[in-house]
Coordinates of C-alpha atoms in Angstrom, one line a residue:
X1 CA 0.0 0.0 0.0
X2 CA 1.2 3.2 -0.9
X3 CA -0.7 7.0 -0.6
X4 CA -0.1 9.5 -3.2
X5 CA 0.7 12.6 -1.2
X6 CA 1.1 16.4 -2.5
X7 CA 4.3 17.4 -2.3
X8 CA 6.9 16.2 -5.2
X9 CA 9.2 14.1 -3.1
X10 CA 6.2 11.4 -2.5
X11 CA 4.8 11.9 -6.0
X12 CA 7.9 10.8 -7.4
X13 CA 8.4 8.1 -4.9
X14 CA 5.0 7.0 -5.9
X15 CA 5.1 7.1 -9.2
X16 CA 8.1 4.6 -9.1
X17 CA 6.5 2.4 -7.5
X18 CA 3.5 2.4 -9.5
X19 CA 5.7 2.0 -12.2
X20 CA 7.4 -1.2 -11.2
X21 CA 3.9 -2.5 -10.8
X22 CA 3.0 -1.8 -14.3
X23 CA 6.0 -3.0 -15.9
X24 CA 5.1 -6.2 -14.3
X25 CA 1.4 -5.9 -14.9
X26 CA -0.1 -6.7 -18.5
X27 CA -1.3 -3.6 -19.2
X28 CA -3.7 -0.7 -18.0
X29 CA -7.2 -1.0 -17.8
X30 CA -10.4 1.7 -16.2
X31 CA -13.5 -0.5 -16.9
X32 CA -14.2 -3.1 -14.4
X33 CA -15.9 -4.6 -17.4
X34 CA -13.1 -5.6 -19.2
X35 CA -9.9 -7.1 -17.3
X36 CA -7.0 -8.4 -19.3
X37 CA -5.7 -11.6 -17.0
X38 CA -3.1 -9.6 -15.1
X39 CA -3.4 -6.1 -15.6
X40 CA -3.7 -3.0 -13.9
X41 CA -6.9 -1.7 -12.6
X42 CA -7.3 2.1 -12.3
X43 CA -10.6 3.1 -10.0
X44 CA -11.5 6.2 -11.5
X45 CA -14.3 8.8 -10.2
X46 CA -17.1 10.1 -12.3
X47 CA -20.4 12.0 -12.1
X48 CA -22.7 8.5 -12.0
X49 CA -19.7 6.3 -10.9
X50 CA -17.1 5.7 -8.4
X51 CA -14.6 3.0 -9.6
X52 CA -13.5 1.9 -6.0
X53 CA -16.8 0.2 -5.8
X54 CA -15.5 -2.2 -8.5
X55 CA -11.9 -2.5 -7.3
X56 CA -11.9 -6.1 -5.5
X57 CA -14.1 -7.2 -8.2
X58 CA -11.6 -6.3 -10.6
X59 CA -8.4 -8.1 -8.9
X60 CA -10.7 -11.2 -8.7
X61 CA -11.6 -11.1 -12.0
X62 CA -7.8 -11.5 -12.8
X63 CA -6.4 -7.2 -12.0
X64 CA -2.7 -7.9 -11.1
X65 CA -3.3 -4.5 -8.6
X66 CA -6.1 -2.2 -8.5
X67 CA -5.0 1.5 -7.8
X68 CA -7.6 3.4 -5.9
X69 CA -8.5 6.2 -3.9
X70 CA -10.7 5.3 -1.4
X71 CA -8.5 5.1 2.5
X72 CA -10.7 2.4 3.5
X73 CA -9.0 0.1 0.7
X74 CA -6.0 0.2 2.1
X75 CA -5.6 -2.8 3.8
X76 CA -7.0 -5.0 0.8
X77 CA -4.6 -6.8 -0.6
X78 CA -3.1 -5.5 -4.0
X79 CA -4.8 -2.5 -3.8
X80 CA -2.4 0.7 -4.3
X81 CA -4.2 3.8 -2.5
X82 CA -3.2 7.2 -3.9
X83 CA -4.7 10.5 -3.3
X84 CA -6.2 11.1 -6.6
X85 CA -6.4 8.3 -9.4
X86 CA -6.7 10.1 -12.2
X87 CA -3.8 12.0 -11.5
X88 CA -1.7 8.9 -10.6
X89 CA -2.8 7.8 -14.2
X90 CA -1.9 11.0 -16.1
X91 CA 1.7 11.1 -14.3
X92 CA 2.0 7.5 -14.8
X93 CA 1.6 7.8 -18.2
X94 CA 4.0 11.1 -18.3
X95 CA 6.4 8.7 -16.7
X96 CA 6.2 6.2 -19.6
X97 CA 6.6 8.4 -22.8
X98 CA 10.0 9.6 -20.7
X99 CA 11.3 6.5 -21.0
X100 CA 11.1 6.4 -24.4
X101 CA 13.6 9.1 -26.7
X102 CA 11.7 9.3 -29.9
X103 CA 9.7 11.7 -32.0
X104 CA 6.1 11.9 -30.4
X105 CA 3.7 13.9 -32.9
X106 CA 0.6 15.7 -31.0
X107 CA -2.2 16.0 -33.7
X108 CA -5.5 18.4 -32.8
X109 CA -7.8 20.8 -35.1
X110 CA -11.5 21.3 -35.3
X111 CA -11.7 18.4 -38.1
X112 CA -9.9 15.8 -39.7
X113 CA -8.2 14.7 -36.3
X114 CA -8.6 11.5 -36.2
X115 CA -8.3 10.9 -40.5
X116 CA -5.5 12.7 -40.3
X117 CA -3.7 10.7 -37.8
X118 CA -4.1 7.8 -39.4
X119 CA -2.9 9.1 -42.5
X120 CA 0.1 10.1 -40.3
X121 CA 0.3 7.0 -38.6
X122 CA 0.2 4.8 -41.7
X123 CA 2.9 6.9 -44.0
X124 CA 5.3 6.5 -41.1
X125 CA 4.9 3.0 -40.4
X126 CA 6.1 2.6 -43.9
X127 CA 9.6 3.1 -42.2
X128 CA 9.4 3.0 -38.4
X129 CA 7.7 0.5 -35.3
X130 CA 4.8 3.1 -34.9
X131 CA 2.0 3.3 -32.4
X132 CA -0.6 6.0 -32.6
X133 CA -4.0 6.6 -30.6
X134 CA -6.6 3.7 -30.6
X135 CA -10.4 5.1 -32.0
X136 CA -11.0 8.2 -30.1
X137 CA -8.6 8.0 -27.1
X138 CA -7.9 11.4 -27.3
X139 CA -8.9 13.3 -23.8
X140 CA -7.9 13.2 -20.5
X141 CA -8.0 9.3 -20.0
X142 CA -7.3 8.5 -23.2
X143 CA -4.3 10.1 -24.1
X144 CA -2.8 8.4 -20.7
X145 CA -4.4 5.0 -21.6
X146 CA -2.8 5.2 -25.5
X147 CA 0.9 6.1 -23.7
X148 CA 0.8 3.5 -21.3
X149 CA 0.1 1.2 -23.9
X150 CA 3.0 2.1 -26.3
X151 CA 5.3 -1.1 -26.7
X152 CA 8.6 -0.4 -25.8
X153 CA 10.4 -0.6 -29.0
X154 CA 8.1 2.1 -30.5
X155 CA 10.2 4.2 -32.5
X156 CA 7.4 6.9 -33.3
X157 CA 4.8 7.8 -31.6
X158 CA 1.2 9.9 -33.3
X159 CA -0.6 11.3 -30.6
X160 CA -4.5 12.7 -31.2
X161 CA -5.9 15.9 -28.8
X162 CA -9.2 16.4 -28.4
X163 CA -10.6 19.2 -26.5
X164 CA -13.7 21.4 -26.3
X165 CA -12.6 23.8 -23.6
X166 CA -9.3 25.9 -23.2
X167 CA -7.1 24.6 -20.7
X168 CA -7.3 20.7 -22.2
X169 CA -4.7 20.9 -25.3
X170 CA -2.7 22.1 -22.4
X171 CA -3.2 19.5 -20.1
X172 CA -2.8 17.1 -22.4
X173 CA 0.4 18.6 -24.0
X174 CA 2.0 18.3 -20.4
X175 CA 0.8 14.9 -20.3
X176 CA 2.5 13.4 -23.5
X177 CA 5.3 15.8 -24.1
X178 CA 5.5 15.7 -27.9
X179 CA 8.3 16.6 -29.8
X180 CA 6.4 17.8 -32.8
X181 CA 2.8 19.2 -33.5
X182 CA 0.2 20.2 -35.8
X183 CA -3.1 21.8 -36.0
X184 CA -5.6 20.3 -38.9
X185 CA -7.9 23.7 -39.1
X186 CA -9.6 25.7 -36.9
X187 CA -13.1 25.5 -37.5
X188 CA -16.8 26.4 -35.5
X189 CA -16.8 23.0 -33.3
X190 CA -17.4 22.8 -29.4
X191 CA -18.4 26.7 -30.1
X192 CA -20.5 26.8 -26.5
X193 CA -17.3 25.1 -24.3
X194 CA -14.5 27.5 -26.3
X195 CA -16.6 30.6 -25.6
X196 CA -16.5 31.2 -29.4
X197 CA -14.3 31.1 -32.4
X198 CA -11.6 33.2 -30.4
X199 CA -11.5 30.8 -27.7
X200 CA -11.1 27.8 -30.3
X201 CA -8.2 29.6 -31.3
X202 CA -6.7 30.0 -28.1
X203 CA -7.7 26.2 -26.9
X204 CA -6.0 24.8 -30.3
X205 CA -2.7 26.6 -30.4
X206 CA -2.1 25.6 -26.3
X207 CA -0.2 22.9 -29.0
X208 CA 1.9 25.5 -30.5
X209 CA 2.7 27.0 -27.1
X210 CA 3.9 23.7 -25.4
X211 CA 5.9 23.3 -28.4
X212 CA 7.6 26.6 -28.4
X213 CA 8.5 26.2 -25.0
X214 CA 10.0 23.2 -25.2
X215 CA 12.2 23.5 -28.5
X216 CA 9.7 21.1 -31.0
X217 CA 8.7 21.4 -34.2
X218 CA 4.9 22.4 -35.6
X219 CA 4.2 21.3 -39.1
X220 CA 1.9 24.5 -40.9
X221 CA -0.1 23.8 -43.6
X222 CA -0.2 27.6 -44.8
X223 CA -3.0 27.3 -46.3
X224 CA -5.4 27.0 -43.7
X225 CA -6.9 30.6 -41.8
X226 CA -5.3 31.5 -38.6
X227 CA -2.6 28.9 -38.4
X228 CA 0.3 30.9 -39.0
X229 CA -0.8 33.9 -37.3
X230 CA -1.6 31.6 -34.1
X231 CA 2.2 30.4 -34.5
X232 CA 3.7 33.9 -34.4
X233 CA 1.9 34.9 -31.5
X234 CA 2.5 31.7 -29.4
X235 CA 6.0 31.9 -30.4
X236 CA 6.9 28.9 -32.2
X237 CA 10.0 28.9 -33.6
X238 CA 10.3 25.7 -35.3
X239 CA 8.3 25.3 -38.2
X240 CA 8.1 22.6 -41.1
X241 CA 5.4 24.6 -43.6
X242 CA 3.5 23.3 -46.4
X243 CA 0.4 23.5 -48.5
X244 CA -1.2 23.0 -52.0
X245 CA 1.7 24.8 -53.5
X246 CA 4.2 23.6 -51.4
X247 CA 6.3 25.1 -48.7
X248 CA 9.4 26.3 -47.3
X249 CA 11.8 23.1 -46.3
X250 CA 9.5 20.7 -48.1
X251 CA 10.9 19.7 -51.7
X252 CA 7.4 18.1 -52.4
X253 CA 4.7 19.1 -54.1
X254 CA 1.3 17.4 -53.8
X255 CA -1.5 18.6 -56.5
X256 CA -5.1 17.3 -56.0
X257 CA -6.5 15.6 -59.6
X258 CA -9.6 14.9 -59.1
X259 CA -12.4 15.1 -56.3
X260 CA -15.5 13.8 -57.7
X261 CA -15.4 10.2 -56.2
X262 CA -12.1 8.6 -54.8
X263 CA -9.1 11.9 -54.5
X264 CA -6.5 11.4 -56.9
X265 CA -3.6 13.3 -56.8
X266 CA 0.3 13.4 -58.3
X267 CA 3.0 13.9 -55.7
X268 CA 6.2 15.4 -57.4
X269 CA 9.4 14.6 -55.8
X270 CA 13.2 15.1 -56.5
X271 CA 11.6 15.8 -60.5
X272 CA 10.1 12.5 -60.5
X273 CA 6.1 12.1 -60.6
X274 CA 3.8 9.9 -58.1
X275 CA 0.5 9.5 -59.0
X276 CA -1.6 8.5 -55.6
X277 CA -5.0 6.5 -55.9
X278 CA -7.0 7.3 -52.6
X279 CA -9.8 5.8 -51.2
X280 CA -10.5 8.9 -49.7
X281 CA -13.7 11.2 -50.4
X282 CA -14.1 14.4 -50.2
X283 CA -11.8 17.7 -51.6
X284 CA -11.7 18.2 -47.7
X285 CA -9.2 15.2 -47.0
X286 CA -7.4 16.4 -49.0
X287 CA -5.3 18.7 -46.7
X288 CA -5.3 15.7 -44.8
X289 CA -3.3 14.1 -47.2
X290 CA -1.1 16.6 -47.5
X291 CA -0.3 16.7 -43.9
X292 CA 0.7 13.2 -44.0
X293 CA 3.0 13.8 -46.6
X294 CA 4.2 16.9 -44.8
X295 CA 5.1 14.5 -41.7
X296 CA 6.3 11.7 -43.4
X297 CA 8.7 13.7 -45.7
X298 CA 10.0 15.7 -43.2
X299 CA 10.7 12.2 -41.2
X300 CA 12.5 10.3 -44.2
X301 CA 9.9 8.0 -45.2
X302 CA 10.5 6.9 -48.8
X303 CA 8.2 7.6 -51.8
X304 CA 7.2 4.3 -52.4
X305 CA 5.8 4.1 -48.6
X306 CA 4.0 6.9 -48.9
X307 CA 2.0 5.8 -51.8
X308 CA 1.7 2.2 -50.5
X309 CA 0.3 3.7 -48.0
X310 CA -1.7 6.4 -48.9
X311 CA -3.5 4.2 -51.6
X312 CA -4.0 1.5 -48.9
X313 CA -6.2 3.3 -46.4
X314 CA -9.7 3.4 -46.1
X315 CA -12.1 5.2 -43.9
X316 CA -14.4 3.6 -41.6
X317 CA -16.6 4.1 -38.3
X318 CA -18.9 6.1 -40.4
X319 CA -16.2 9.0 -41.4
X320 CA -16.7 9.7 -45.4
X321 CA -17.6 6.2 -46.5
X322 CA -18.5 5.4 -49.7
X323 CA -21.3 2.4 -49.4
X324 CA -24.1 0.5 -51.1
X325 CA -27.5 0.8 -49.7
X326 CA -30.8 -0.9 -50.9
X327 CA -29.4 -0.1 -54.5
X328 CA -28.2 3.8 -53.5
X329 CA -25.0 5.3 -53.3
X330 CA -24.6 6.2 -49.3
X331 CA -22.1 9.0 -48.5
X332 CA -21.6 8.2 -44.8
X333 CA -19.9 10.9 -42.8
X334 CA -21.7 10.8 -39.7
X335 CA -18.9 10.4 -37.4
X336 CA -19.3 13.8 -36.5
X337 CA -20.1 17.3 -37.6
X338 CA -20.4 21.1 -36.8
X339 CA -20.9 24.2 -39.1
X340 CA -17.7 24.2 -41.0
X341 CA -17.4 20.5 -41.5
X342 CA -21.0 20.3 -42.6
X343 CA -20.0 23.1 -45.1
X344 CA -17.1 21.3 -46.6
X345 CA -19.4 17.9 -47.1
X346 CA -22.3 20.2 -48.2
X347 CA -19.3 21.1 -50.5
X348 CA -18.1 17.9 -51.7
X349 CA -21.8 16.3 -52.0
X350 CA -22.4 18.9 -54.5
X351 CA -19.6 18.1 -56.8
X352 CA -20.7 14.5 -57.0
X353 CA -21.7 13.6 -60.6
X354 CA -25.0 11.5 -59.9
X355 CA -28.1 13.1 -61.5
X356 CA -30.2 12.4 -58.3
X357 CA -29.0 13.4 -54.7
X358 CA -30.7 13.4 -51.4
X359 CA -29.5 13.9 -47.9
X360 CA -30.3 12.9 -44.3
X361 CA -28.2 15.7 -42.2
X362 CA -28.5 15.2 -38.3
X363 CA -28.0 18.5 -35.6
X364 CA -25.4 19.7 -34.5
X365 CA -24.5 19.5 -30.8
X366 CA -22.3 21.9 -28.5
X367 CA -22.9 25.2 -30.6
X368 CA -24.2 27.2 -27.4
X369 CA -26.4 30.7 -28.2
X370 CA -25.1 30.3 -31.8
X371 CA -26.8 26.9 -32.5
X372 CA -29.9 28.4 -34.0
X373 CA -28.0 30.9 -36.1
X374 CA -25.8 28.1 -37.7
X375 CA -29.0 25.6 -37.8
X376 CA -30.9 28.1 -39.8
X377 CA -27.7 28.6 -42.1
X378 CA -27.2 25.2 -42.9
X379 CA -31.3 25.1 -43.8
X380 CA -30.9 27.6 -46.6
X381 CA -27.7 26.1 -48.0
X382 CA -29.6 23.3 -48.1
X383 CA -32.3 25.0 -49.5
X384 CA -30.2 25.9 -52.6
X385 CA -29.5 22.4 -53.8
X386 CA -31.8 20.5 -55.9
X387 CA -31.9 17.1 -54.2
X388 CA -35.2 14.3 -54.5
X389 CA -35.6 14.9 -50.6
X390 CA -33.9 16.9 -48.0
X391 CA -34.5 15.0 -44.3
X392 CA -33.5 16.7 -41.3
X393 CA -32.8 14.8 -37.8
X394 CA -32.7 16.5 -34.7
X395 CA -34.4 18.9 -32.3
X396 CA -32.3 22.0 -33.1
X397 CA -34.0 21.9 -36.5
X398 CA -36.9 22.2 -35.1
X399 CA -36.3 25.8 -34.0
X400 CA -35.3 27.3 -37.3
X401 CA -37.7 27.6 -41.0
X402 CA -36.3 24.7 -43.3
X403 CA -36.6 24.5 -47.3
X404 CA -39.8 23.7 -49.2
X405 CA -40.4 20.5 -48.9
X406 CA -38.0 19.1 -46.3
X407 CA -38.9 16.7 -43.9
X408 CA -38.4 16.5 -40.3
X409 CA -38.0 13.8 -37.9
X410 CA -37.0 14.5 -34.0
X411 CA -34.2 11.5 -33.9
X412 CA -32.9 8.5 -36.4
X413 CA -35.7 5.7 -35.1
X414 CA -38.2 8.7 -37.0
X415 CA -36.2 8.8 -39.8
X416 CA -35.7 5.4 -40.7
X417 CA -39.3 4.7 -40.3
X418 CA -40.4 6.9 -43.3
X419 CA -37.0 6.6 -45.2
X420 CA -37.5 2.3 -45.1
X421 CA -40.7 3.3 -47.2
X422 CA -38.9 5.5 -49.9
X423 CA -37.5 4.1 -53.2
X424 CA -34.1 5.2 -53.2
X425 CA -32.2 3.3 -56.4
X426 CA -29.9 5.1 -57.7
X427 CA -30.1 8.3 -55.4
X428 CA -26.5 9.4 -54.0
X429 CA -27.8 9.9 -50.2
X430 CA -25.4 12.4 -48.4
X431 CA -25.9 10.9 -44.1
X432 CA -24.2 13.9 -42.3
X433 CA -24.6 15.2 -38.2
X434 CA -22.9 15.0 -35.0
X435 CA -22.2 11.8 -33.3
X436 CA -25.4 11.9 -30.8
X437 CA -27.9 12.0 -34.0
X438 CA -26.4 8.3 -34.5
X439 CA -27.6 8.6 -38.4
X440 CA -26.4 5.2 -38.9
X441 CA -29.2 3.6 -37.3
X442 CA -31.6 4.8 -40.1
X443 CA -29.2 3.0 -42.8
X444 CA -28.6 -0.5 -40.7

């Protein structure tokens, strides 16, 4: 038994000890649910839930230790008590990305996060071991959950930040110390937790600040607002640009094709041409793309890796998918959304070249006072496409006039109800919303 005490002295102490435990542990685990034979059981605290409750459950389940916070654990066997569990996670996993000397890359934006570091991730593991955030692990628990399970002869790791009030890209920063750092965009997304465009700003470029204060690199795509002005002001020195035409200290050159289904591009190195065959839809990946290449250049991956693979990946979990439904063509991009990634797939849909086009396009969530003012703008884009129906999901579109002749339902189990009974061969069907719509239940 150990307790995790506030003053640095014992942290440390404790945080050695915790670390022999892990070393000899199989892993890290927070859900009682779920316990690898031999691993680590962390009893975290939330609103609805208290993870002590669970802790001898877990070690008879097969939890090598269970590390809690509760004093009256602490004469349980294999139980670890510590002041504060989550922080004994968070420094735990600080403790483990020290021990490894190797180019950590912290990825955040408003979109394309995760896409984007996968891209990453695959184009470097052309050339290196490399381990990069599991599905969404990206806040406070699950950036420390995707270190602590980095093997140790990871030669790169790609980290992903999520965030939707200031203070987190911070936190998280501090947590995985990464070497090198980009921002995907800034865009209208967790609008009511930022306080506002301005406070997205701030929030995203807590990246560039860590960074500048440490010595590490930020990649820049140019092309995208704010970016390089955020970078002056937070003082980052160190800076690998790039964009559609290039960029200082990048001799590549990647030129988008084509856009209208899969994105082709041609990638011109060293006077020799590429040609890339995504899988990827949407002119909106594209920067994506780029960014990868960006990384991967600057890192010494080799040409043929990159298109190997760039060509090989393909989108899932409902994040620009290109499927077949009951005879239609389904543009799934329901992973998420808010107002400037709906634009861009508004965008993209419209550039399609099927004759007939619908879409299904779910509310957006977390858009504070400004909800009904970017709900009623989205209506009347939509109202300026011709499409065989326009179906809106959601209570926030309930609050705002929609087009003539749009239909709305107040969730998906609506929706799928009248959309079962619609013909829809041969329709290109654009499914589009924030992740609590779950859109893909109309199309299962």
């Amino acid at each position: 038994m150990i307790y995790y005490k506030n003053d640095k002295r014992a942290m440390a102490h404790t945080i050695e000890h915790l670390y022999e435990r892990f070393l000899e542990s199989s892993g890290v685990t927070t859900d009682s649910r779920n316990i690898p034979a031999g691993s680590m059981f962390f009893a975290l605290r939330g609103d609805r839930f208290d993870g002590n409750a669970y802790a001898l459950e877990a070690l008879s389940k097969g939890a090598s230790w269970a590390v809690v916070d509760e004093p009256a654990l602490a004469g349980e066997p294999r139980c670890l008590v510590v002041q504060d569990t989550l922080a004994a996670l968070q420094d735990l996993a600080r403790h483990h990305r020290r021990q490894f000397g190797i180019p950590v890359v912290g990825i955040t934006g408003s979109n394309g996060k995760t896409t984007t570091k996968e891209l990453v991730r695959d184009v470097l593991a052309a050339a290196f071991r490399t381990y990069a955030t599991q599905g969404n692990l990206n806040n406070h628990i699950g950036v420390p959950l995707t270190l602590l399970a980095m093997p140790l002869d990871t030669e790169m790791a790609v980290i992903e930040m999520g965030a939707n009030h200031q203070g987190e890209i911070a936190q998280l920063a501090a947590i995985a110390e990464p070497t090198h750092g980009l921002i995907t965009n800034i865009g209208k997304a967790h609008l009511e937790g930022f306080g506002g465009v301005e406070g997205i700003k701030k929030g995203k470029s807590e990246l560039y600040l860590f960074l500048a204060q440490n010595g590490g690199t930020v990649f820049l795509n140019a092309d995208q607002p704010f970016l390089s002005d955020l970078a002056d002001c937070r003082g980052a020195q160190k800076r690998i640009r790039y964009g559609r035409s290039g960029g200082s200290g990048l001799a590549t050159e990647l030129r988008l094709l084509s856009s209208e289904q899969f994105l082709r591009a041609e990638w011109v190195l060293d006077g020799k041409v590429w040609s890339i065959e995504s899988q990827l839809y949407g002119e909106y990946n594209f920067d994506n793309i780029l960014t990868a290449a960006a990384v991967g250049h600057h890192f010494g991956v080799p040409p043929e890796g990159f298109k190997q693979a760039l060509e090989a990946y393909v989108p899932e979990n409902n994040r620009s998918q290109i499927l077949s439904w009951r005879g239609a063509t389904l543009v799934m991009d329901a992973y998420n959304a808010n107002p400037t990634s709906m634009g861009h797939a508004l965008a993209s849909f419209g550039k399609r070249p099927e004759e007939k086009k619908a879409v299904v396009l779910g509310h957006m969530l977390e858009l504070g006072t400004e909800s009904p003012i970017e709900h009623q703008a989205l209506a009347d884009r939509v109202g300026g496409f011709s499409l065989v129906w326009k179906v809106f999901v959601g209570k926030e579109f309930s609050k705002v006039k929609l087009p003539d002749g749009a239909r709305y339902f107040p969730d998906a189990e609506a929706a799928k109800s009248w959309l079962d009974e619609q013909n829809v061969e041969g329709i290109c069907i654009l499914a589009k919303g924030s992740r609590g719509n779950k859109l893909e239940k109309i199309f299962s």
